[in-house]
């Protein structure tokens, strides 16, 4: 039973329930007349002249619940029945932030604890007693669901004071019975709070690419690419990117990419961070899916940060779930077929389809390299596919060590 309250029902025969005597406190014994005693774990709980009774405030665990016929004088007759019940009393508690907290950003990250409730990944499935997920509500309005066992995030809160509620629900999204199980805190968002919002418009359908675009709008916060890793300065810094709860990278640009993302369902999380990588500002997240058999391309060599001592070097790569063909043989696009473009310092340099390309003619210094899978007619795929961008340093003429 998933409640601290439990209603017992029974039938009485061969015995007269004397409701008036019980109500009036008449304890005169009369053979074959009286009322019912309700007991919890062998201890008297209450007397009733009804054929049902609701026991309230039961603790979690196994309880023996009994009913026994008793005379008007409350002497028990020994005629009884009992049932053993396992009681679950699900709870959720928001342990931080404390109610009344003024936030630094437009989101509230809530630390959660649960009891007598199993968080299930079967969101949308059939209701099962004692398990499910949680809903987060802002000012009584549903915002999202979640299955995280330790935290929830309310995002894109407007300036002002808000009640943020976490409610335990069954897998089919219905409230627990007989009473909803919730925890609520009140938080205030200042008018100048920092904010980050992910553009989710491209995440509606499963992406047929291992490259996932990350476009975010930032407010009341300055992205500073020149001071990443430097001293903290209030209101400026960069963005931390998390995939499925794991830190992936940082970016100081409003638009970036995740690379080599596996097929399946994922959660992207963006967090504003100080120059010194301290988090604590605004957070946003988005769900997306990557299709099975999605194409990918990996830049195998040179390695990121490698020093190249020749003005001519090989760029090698590996394509996945994509057939590389010579575009000169056909400009007609075929799904899953094409070649790749090579970009140096963000500028198109050449194309290839062999997986090994000689790059030459670059000046000494740092250069970025990146590859893109494209169609036979040189256009980008419907869901663009990029390799990660790497940086190499050319020290032409320097002897190998």
XYZ file of C-alpha atoms in Angstrom:
401
model
C 0.000 0.000 0.000
C 1.507 3.305 -1.107
C 0.015 5.602 1.554
C 0.222 6.278 5.282
C -3.597 6.097 5.453
C -5.484 2.827 5.050
C -9.202 2.038 5.139
C -10.340 -1.312 6.563
C -13.754 -2.751 5.728
C -15.492 -5.740 7.350
C -18.870 -7.452 7.852
C -20.418 -8.467 11.165
C -22.899 -11.331 11.654
C -24.465 -12.876 14.777
C -23.702 -9.727 16.754
C -25.607 -6.450 17.118
C -23.686 -3.208 16.699
C -24.990 -0.793 19.345
C -24.076 2.580 17.872
C -26.124 4.534 20.407
C -24.409 2.961 23.379
C -20.977 3.752 21.961
C -21.957 7.306 21.045
C -23.500 7.974 24.469
C -20.759 6.312 26.469
C -23.144 3.681 27.793
C -20.919 0.856 29.067
C -23.686 -1.347 30.392
C -22.923 -4.849 29.121
C -25.650 -6.485 27.062
C -25.084 -9.974 25.705
C -24.530 -10.058 21.955
C -24.337 -6.255 21.637
C -21.430 -3.849 21.400
C -19.038 -2.400 18.837
C -15.723 -3.047 17.055
C -12.211 -2.383 18.302
C -9.566 -1.472 15.719
C -6.012 -2.537 16.548
C -2.648 -1.770 14.960
C 0.159 -4.231 15.639
C -1.732 -5.672 18.614
C -2.369 -2.295 20.226
C -5.823 -0.754 20.646
C -6.315 2.089 18.173
C -10.003 3.091 18.316
C -13.585 1.893 18.666
C -16.254 2.199 15.973
C -19.838 1.246 15.277
C -19.268 1.304 11.519
C -18.201 -1.469 9.154
C -15.199 0.507 7.892
C -12.468 2.590 9.453
C -9.570 4.690 8.090
C -6.315 4.346 9.979
C -4.077 7.358 9.457
C -0.394 8.109 9.918
C 0.945 4.595 9.457
C 4.713 4.396 9.240
C 6.567 2.542 6.490
C 6.870 -1.182 7.020
C 4.745 -4.271 7.716
C 1.773 -3.792 10.043
C -0.818 -6.187 11.446
C -4.241 -4.527 11.327
C -7.048 -6.149 13.335
C -10.724 -5.722 14.145
C -12.318 -7.430 17.178
C -15.871 -7.483 18.512
C -16.178 -5.907 21.947
C -19.089 -5.432 24.343
C -20.529 -2.073 25.310
C -18.155 -2.217 28.273
C -15.213 -2.537 25.832
C -14.385 -6.046 26.951
C -13.104 -7.817 23.891
C -14.776 -11.039 22.858
C -11.895 -12.821 21.154
C -13.820 -12.818 17.878
C -11.526 -11.037 15.467
C -9.967 -10.895 12.051
C -6.658 -9.419 10.908
C -4.561 -8.689 7.868
C -0.844 -8.012 7.419
C -0.116 -5.044 5.170
C 3.146 -3.591 3.885
C 2.909 0.171 3.998
C 4.927 2.449 1.759
C 4.913 6.141 2.580
C 6.581 7.861 -0.386
C 8.168 11.227 0.260
C 10.196 13.746 -1.705
C 12.146 16.579 -0.109
C 13.899 19.544 -1.691
C 16.980 19.867 0.510
C 18.409 22.897 -1.302
C 18.081 25.709 -2.036
C 16.331 26.797 1.109
C 12.963 28.409 0.693
C 13.396 32.187 0.397
C 16.704 31.960 -1.503
C 17.551 34.679 -4.033
C 19.156 33.047 -7.076
C 22.098 34.255 -9.162
C 20.566 33.020 -12.412
C 17.231 32.321 -14.039
C 17.259 28.644 -13.032
C 16.946 26.740 -9.786
C 18.907 23.514 -9.323
C 17.128 21.517 -6.646
C 18.771 18.823 -4.534
C 16.291 16.011 -3.902
C 15.894 13.097 -1.523
C 13.279 10.349 -1.765
C 11.947 7.631 0.483
C 9.750 4.605 -0.221
C 9.671 5.430 -3.911
C 11.691 3.911 -6.753
C 12.596 6.195 -9.640
C 11.788 4.323 -12.861
C 12.971 5.001 -16.392
C 9.664 3.653 -17.732
C 8.226 7.134 -18.263
C 4.816 6.835 -19.868
C 4.454 3.162 -18.945
C 1.848 1.468 -16.790
C 1.464 2.614 -13.199
C 3.181 0.392 -10.636
C 2.716 0.944 -6.921
C 5.767 2.498 -5.295
C 7.569 3.599 -8.454
C 7.494 6.295 -11.104
C 9.220 9.611 -11.740
C 8.772 13.251 -10.794
C 7.201 16.349 -12.268
C 8.529 19.853 -11.709
C 6.047 22.703 -11.534
C 6.611 26.450 -11.406
C 3.859 28.420 -9.715
C 1.609 25.401 -10.092
C 2.226 25.012 -13.829
C 3.864 21.830 -15.148
C 7.308 22.479 -16.654
C 8.904 19.064 -17.184
C 9.430 15.534 -15.895
C 12.603 13.831 -14.745
C 14.140 10.590 -13.517
C 17.270 11.928 -11.840
C 17.582 10.466 -8.363
C 19.299 13.455 -6.781
C 18.352 16.701 -8.526
C 15.854 18.618 -10.619
C 16.249 21.886 -12.517
C 13.642 24.598 -13.034
C 14.793 26.634 -16.031
C 14.068 29.991 -17.643
C 12.437 31.526 -14.590
C 11.255 35.090 -15.066
C 12.253 37.865 -12.666
C 10.301 37.719 -9.427
C 9.386 35.193 -6.750
C 8.300 31.682 -7.710
C 7.071 28.551 -5.986
C 8.949 25.575 -7.419
C 7.365 22.200 -6.697
C 8.529 18.634 -7.245
C 5.731 16.063 -7.303
C 6.119 12.277 -7.310
C 3.957 10.649 -9.987
C 3.343 7.156 -11.343
C 4.936 6.040 -14.610
C 1.724 6.998 -16.434
C 2.145 10.600 -15.152
C -0.782 10.417 -12.707
C -0.541 11.795 -9.175
C -0.101 9.322 -6.332
C -3.232 8.428 -4.377
C -4.913 9.136 -2.082
C -2.947 12.381 -1.789
C -0.327 13.989 -4.058
C 3.239 13.774 -2.717
C 5.087 17.070 -3.176
C 7.817 19.353 -1.901
C 7.923 23.102 -2.584
C 10.414 25.937 -2.156
C 10.031 29.632 -2.857
C 12.875 31.306 -4.795
C 13.445 34.805 -6.124
C 15.036 35.682 -9.452
C 16.573 39.187 -9.615
C 15.831 41.382 -12.625
C 19.513 41.265 -13.641
C 19.931 37.508 -13.212
C 22.075 35.719 -15.793
C 20.266 33.353 -18.104
C 21.013 30.780 -20.788
C 18.425 29.283 -23.145
C 19.078 26.423 -25.577
C 17.480 26.689 -29.003
C 15.629 23.369 -29.219
C 13.992 23.981 -32.591
C 16.277 21.496 -34.340
C 15.725 18.679 -31.852
C 12.200 17.667 -32.820
C 13.112 14.621 -34.917
C 15.947 12.163 -34.386
C 19.157 13.647 -35.787
C 20.775 11.599 -38.541
C 24.214 12.785 -37.507
C 26.802 12.198 -34.807
C 27.289 15.984 -34.725
C 24.743 17.842 -32.605
C 24.411 21.625 -32.868
C 24.351 23.609 -29.633
C 22.872 27.090 -30.045
C 22.232 29.073 -26.897
C 21.084 32.591 -26.122
C 22.776 34.251 -23.139
C 21.441 37.220 -21.159
C 23.065 39.349 -18.453
C 26.318 37.466 -18.923
C 29.330 38.132 -21.175
C 31.021 35.266 -23.002
C 34.766 35.926 -22.828
C 36.877 33.621 -25.045
C 40.097 35.456 -24.170
C 40.004 34.772 -20.426
C 39.013 31.106 -20.181
C 40.938 29.739 -17.208
C 41.715 33.220 -15.933
C 40.577 35.006 -12.801
C 36.889 35.084 -12.013
C 35.091 38.291 -12.915
C 31.439 38.651 -11.985
C 29.069 38.298 -14.910
C 31.548 36.981 -17.461
C 32.952 33.628 -18.462
C 31.951 30.788 -20.764
C 29.602 27.811 -21.149
C 30.150 24.293 -19.839
C 28.620 21.531 -21.967
C 27.378 18.274 -20.418
C 26.044 15.225 -22.243
C 23.955 12.795 -20.214
C 25.324 14.289 -17.011
C 28.997 14.042 -18.024
C 31.127 17.124 -18.688
C 32.212 17.211 -22.338
C 33.778 20.578 -23.107
C 33.509 24.315 -22.707
C 32.786 26.999 -25.262
C 32.835 30.771 -25.238
C 30.632 30.946 -28.335
C 26.852 31.014 -28.455
C 26.959 28.360 -31.204
C 28.993 25.167 -30.946
C 28.781 21.417 -31.539
C 28.882 18.086 -29.786
C 30.842 15.487 -31.773
C 30.687 11.687 -32.111
C 27.384 11.416 -30.243
C 26.124 7.842 -30.056
C 22.706 6.818 -31.314
C 19.860 6.938 -28.824
C 18.229 9.413 -26.449
C 20.348 12.086 -24.773
C 20.189 15.115 -22.504
C 22.283 18.198 -23.264
C 22.998 20.541 -20.374
C 24.538 24.008 -20.603
C 25.900 25.827 -17.544
C 27.280 29.348 -17.355
C 30.662 29.376 -15.612
C 33.165 32.003 -14.450
C 36.480 32.414 -16.260
C 38.000 30.094 -13.642
C 35.356 27.439 -14.482
C 33.359 27.950 -11.282
C 29.700 27.237 -11.968
C 26.725 28.659 -10.120
C 24.918 30.855 -12.600
C 22.128 29.780 -14.940
C 21.489 26.312 -16.372
C 19.389 25.025 -19.235
C 18.923 21.561 -20.692
C 17.342 19.892 -23.701
C 16.452 16.361 -24.743
C 17.293 15.069 -28.205
C 17.659 11.779 -30.062
C 20.273 10.528 -32.514
C 19.121 8.060 -35.156
C 20.486 4.550 -35.443
C 23.099 4.247 -38.198
C 23.899 7.960 -38.076
C 26.966 9.008 -40.129
C 30.117 10.321 -38.509
C 33.636 11.369 -39.457
C 36.734 11.344 -37.283
C 39.896 13.319 -37.961
C 42.530 10.710 -37.092
C 45.718 12.678 -37.737
C 47.380 14.968 -37.061
C 46.416 15.047 -33.407
C 45.069 18.086 -31.633
C 48.019 20.173 -30.399
C 50.533 18.326 -32.583
C 53.612 20.160 -33.859
C 54.206 19.609 -37.581
C 57.698 20.347 -38.893
C 56.973 20.141 -42.609
C 54.988 22.400 -44.924
C 53.368 19.246 -46.310
C 51.567 16.705 -44.133
C 48.826 14.091 -44.306
C 45.329 14.588 -42.926
C 43.780 11.164 -42.335
C 40.210 10.415 -41.406
C 37.644 7.660 -40.902
C 34.008 7.823 -41.980
C 31.305 5.802 -40.245
C 27.966 4.726 -41.753
C 28.797 6.700 -44.892
C 30.196 5.634 -48.276
C 32.982 7.849 -49.599
C 32.920 8.191 -53.392
C 34.613 10.358 -55.998
C 32.255 13.297 -56.607
C 33.572 13.668 -60.147
C 31.860 10.387 -61.031
C 28.398 11.726 -60.198
C 26.835 14.899 -58.854
C 23.544 13.153 -58.135
C 22.966 12.908 -54.419
C 22.487 9.462 -52.879
C 21.549 8.970 -49.230
C 24.524 7.823 -47.184
C 27.030 8.630 -49.918
C 29.387 11.513 -50.654
C 32.811 12.814 -49.739
C 34.336 15.242 -47.233
C 35.506 18.834 -47.260
C 38.657 19.976 -45.483
C 38.631 23.339 -43.738
C 41.761 25.161 -42.567
C 41.298 28.081 -40.195
C 37.577 27.943 -40.892
C 38.034 28.318 -44.662
C 37.337 25.594 -47.241
C 40.599 24.219 -48.619
C 39.797 21.137 -50.685
C 37.785 17.920 -50.812
C 38.691 14.240 -50.797
C 37.155 10.794 -50.504
C 40.202 8.593 -49.898
C 40.652 9.110 -46.153
C 44.192 10.428 -46.612
C 44.879 13.910 -47.970
C 48.102 15.888 -48.335
C 47.807 19.452 -47.036
C 50.537 21.884 -48.022
C 51.276 25.565 -48.492
C 50.450 26.699 -44.949
C 52.532 29.271 -43.137
C 54.279 28.594 -39.850
C 52.111 29.048 -36.789
C 48.883 27.683 -35.391
C 46.145 26.421 -37.712
C 42.779 24.780 -37.154
C 41.654 21.735 -39.139
C 38.140 20.371 -39.480
C 36.306 17.978 -41.815
C 32.691 17.889 -43.006
C 30.838 15.054 -44.700
C 28.930 16.374 -47.724
C 26.718 15.164 -50.556
C 27.961 14.303 -54.047
C 27.032 17.824 -55.184
C 29.164 19.331 -52.390
C 26.187 20.515 -50.305
C 25.976 19.846 -46.592
C 23.968 16.869 -45.415
C 20.443 17.546 -44.140
C 21.842 17.070 -40.634
C 25.432 18.346 -40.974
C 28.231 16.006 -39.937
C 31.523 17.486 -38.718
C 34.688 16.173 -37.190
C 35.966 17.874 -34.092
C 38.111 20.944 -34.801
C 41.776 20.509 -33.923
C 44.719 22.881 -33.760
C 48.154 22.068 -35.165
C 51.307 24.142 -34.986
C 53.535 24.358 -38.049
C 57.212 24.836 -37.262
C 58.544 24.447 -40.772
C 62.175 23.404 -40.949
C 62.446 22.393 -37.319
C 64.217 19.064 -36.977
C 62.292 16.099 -35.591
C 63.262 15.176 -32.042
